[in-house]
Amino acid sequence: MKAHDTVRHLMRQGKGILAADESTKTITERFEARGISPTEAMRRAYRELLMTTPGMEEYLSGVILYDETIRDTIAHGTPYPEYLFSRGVFPGIKVDLGMAHDPQFGGLVTLGLDGLRKRLVEYKALGARFTKWRAVAAVGTQPGAPHVRENASRLAVYAEEALAEGMVPIVEPEVLMEGAHSAEDAERTITETVATVIDALHARDIDLSHVILKTAMAVSGSNASVRATASEVADRTVRALTSAVPEEMGGIVFLSGGQSPEEATANLNAIARLEPLPWDITFSFARALQEPVLDRWAGNPENVDEAQSIFLERLSLARAADAAGYSASQEEGSLAP
Ligand code: 13P
């Protein structure tokens, strides 16, 4: 399948991409915060709960898996990629190896270029159609800071290699929500960071129509005393992206970044209200889809059905938001009229 067709499938109207690619370290923290035993068996049970949810294919065009899951099978023995594919959902894979502070570049730099080609070949053989690589930058990072440039350059090398293996790259230069900054500061850092990545992709002559950008929204920092409204977040996010991202980009998907499910969904809705935009947009949340599911499941097999209903509900609200048709009153138990 050509990269163009994969992009079209992933960005199909009415669908989004589930990020279920938490590293073992990250999912362990999320389990432990809820008293769930962080064993391999529990990770399998949880990921099976998500991916066997009846009807999830109505809302999802793709799922980003972690290495452990792409090699795994669901209970009746079907490998995950084959199972997802049979439901019309494309399997994707996180291919970076996390990040480390690198004194040479003065900041956090994403690891994983060593041996990348070999891993890509293996993931392709396992059935992956697309891939993801995440880098991070804090709000307020100086434009052109060495670690931002290095991360952009590695994102471009990764994108080129993924395309050479016939898999679509999702390039994710995440601007972090942690901090007390304003939405205006977030807008500035997103504009500069994304522009640096686009320059790096251009420098390698990469066809942007075969690449999907995964970005944060321009939200107030998690510790900010004043929170920007959804309409301000939307204006700032769209202004940042319009200035930095050429219209030929294959699509733009949003991460949730630590926003609550309600906040991320309301902000996506406000962004969608500004359509038409130069690119197709959709959601690619992890936490804003999964947190209430994990809370309800809590590691108890008796809670699987209810947890799956909550997952479907969050997916349906995210889809409504992507079509600018969400309102807070649709939240279950909401006091809004
Ligand atoms: P969040 O939606 O929890 O930010 O996760 C998305 C993601 O893919 C992070 O790499």
XYZ file of C-alpha atoms in Angstrom, residues 51-264:
214
model
C -8.813 -3.138 21.377
C -11.631 -5.670 21.592
C -14.180 -2.996 22.491
C -17.173 -3.721 20.253
C -17.734 -0.828 17.845
C -14.388 0.936 18.382
C -13.791 0.649 14.625
C -16.627 3.124 14.073
C -14.388 5.807 15.574
C -10.815 4.703 14.976
C -8.799 4.581 11.772
C -5.614 3.501 13.551
C -4.063 2.457 16.838
C -0.460 3.203 17.798
C 0.943 0.141 19.569
C 3.973 -0.394 21.772
C 6.610 -3.005 20.926
C 5.203 -5.444 23.511
C 1.722 -5.342 21.961
C 2.594 -5.535 18.270
C 4.288 -8.882 18.991
C 1.356 -10.101 21.072
C -1.873 -11.925 20.283
C -5.357 -11.356 21.610
C -6.869 -14.166 23.675
C -7.960 -16.410 20.793
C -4.483 -16.291 19.296
C -4.758 -13.678 16.537
C -1.782 -11.308 16.383
C -2.766 -7.724 17.206
C -1.913 -6.256 13.781
C -4.014 -8.904 12.017
C -6.874 -8.472 14.461
C -6.947 -4.671 14.120
C -6.659 -4.882 10.369
C -9.620 -7.274 10.213
C -11.677 -4.560 11.910
C -10.576 -1.904 9.425
C -8.199 -0.264 11.894
C -4.602 0.226 10.834
C -1.904 -0.926 13.253
C 0.871 1.564 13.943
C 3.975 1.372 16.104
C 5.995 3.727 18.247
C 9.579 3.391 17.006
C 11.546 5.848 19.123
C 13.242 4.531 22.236
C 12.366 7.320 24.639
C 14.556 10.259 25.507
C 17.547 11.241 27.574
C 19.221 14.463 28.578
C 22.167 14.990 26.259
C 24.740 17.530 27.482
C 26.018 17.923 23.931
C 22.664 19.449 22.920
C 21.700 20.937 26.276
C 18.337 19.213 26.639
C 16.184 16.109 26.186
C 16.908 14.345 22.933
C 14.936 11.386 21.565
C 16.829 8.126 21.120
C 16.370 5.330 18.617
C 18.128 6.075 15.328
C 20.659 3.304 15.978
C 19.232 0.138 14.477
C 16.066 1.979 13.379
C 16.047 0.535 9.864
C 16.234 -3.013 11.173
C 13.376 -2.390 13.614
C 11.286 -0.791 10.862
C 11.771 -3.821 8.626
C 10.654 -6.086 11.454
C 7.614 -3.965 12.338
C 6.593 -3.881 8.696
C 6.773 -7.673 8.580
C 4.652 -7.794 11.739
C 1.975 -5.753 9.924
C 2.541 -2.106 10.913
C 1.198 0.433 8.407
C 2.407 3.533 10.154
C 4.837 4.646 12.834
C 5.368 7.345 15.437
C 8.400 9.157 16.871
C 8.020 11.616 19.756
C 10.296 14.447 20.821
C 9.534 17.056 23.477
C 10.214 20.737 24.096
C 9.239 22.847 27.100
C 7.352 26.093 26.597
C 9.845 28.939 26.605
C 12.611 26.914 24.949
C 14.769 29.323 22.951
C 14.070 29.250 19.209
C 16.818 27.322 17.468
C 18.068 25.770 20.743
C 20.492 22.929 19.903
C 18.285 20.156 21.322
C 15.254 21.451 19.390
C 17.278 21.418 16.170
C 18.704 17.980 16.948
C 15.242 16.571 17.713
C 13.897 18.060 14.473
C 16.753 16.575 12.518
C 16.191 13.126 14.081
C 12.453 13.357 13.343
C 13.326 13.989 9.702
C 15.794 11.081 9.529
C 13.160 8.835 11.096
C 10.469 10.056 8.678
C 12.701 9.360 5.703
C 13.496 5.838 6.892
C 9.877 4.997 7.712
C 8.795 6.137 4.234
C 11.614 4.137 2.657
C 10.063 1.060 4.311
C 6.590 2.012 3.040
C 5.190 3.113 6.402
C 3.711 6.536 7.115
C 5.582 8.556 9.752
C 3.738 10.462 12.460
C 6.207 13.143 13.540
C 5.443 14.322 17.064
C 7.336 17.336 18.372
C 5.307 17.648 21.588
C 5.380 21.032 23.324
C 4.779 20.119 26.948
C 1.889 21.363 29.062
C 3.847 21.181 32.329
C 4.521 24.638 33.740
C 2.768 27.864 34.672
C 2.973 29.450 31.214
C 0.165 31.173 29.325
C -1.512 29.874 26.182
C 0.215 32.739 24.360
C 3.631 31.362 25.392
C 2.548 27.877 24.293
C 1.490 29.287 20.912
C 4.918 30.841 20.428
C 6.838 27.674 21.310
C 4.563 25.486 19.154
C 5.026 27.850 16.195
C 8.824 27.818 16.524
C 9.217 24.121 17.301
C 6.936 22.931 14.505
C 8.588 25.328 12.031
C 11.989 23.834 12.935
C 10.646 20.333 12.216
C 9.168 21.420 8.887
C 12.549 22.935 7.919
C 14.268 19.650 8.796
C 11.750 17.663 6.709
C 12.262 20.043 3.782
C 16.043 19.721 4.117
C 15.649 15.997 3.423
C 13.226 16.592 0.572
C 10.476 14.636 2.281
C 7.051 14.730 0.640
C 4.970 16.305 3.403
C 1.758 14.848 1.970
C 3.042 11.454 3.157
C 3.679 12.664 6.697
C 1.251 13.279 9.583
C 2.100 15.897 12.219
C 1.125 15.151 15.824
C 1.037 18.260 17.957
C -0.063 19.695 21.266
C -2.743 22.375 21.451
C -1.764 25.865 22.638
C -3.178 25.465 26.157
C -2.329 27.226 29.421
C 0.320 25.403 31.458
C -0.877 22.782 33.931
C 0.056 25.108 36.840
C -1.144 28.379 35.269
C -3.454 30.375 37.516
C -5.582 31.520 34.575
C -6.809 28.982 32.007
C -7.395 30.062 28.427
C -10.896 29.360 27.143
C -11.474 26.760 24.433
C -11.981 29.468 21.840
C -8.680 31.161 22.751
C -6.889 27.788 22.669
C -8.383 27.128 19.247
C -7.412 30.537 17.841
C -3.863 30.213 19.133
C -3.451 26.605 18.006
C -4.719 27.300 14.504
C -2.604 30.459 14.213
C 0.544 28.551 15.242
C -0.150 25.709 12.831
C -1.206 27.925 9.942
C 2.017 29.862 10.201
C 4.281 26.808 10.552
C 2.694 23.970 8.548
C 2.452 23.965 4.735
C -0.928 23.005 3.391
C 0.421 19.900 1.672
C 0.984 18.204 5.076
C -0.838 14.840 5.028
C -2.791 15.684 8.176
C -2.547 17.033 11.681
C -3.521 15.000 14.749
C -3.717 16.284 18.307
C -2.322 14.726 21.460
C -4.040 15.457 24.766
C -0.858 16.095 26.749
C -2.307 15.946 30.266
C -5.549 17.846 29.618
C -8.615 16.232 31.158
C -10.814 14.305 28.703
C -13.419 17.078 28.882
C -10.860 19.859 28.273
C -9.142 18.091 25.374
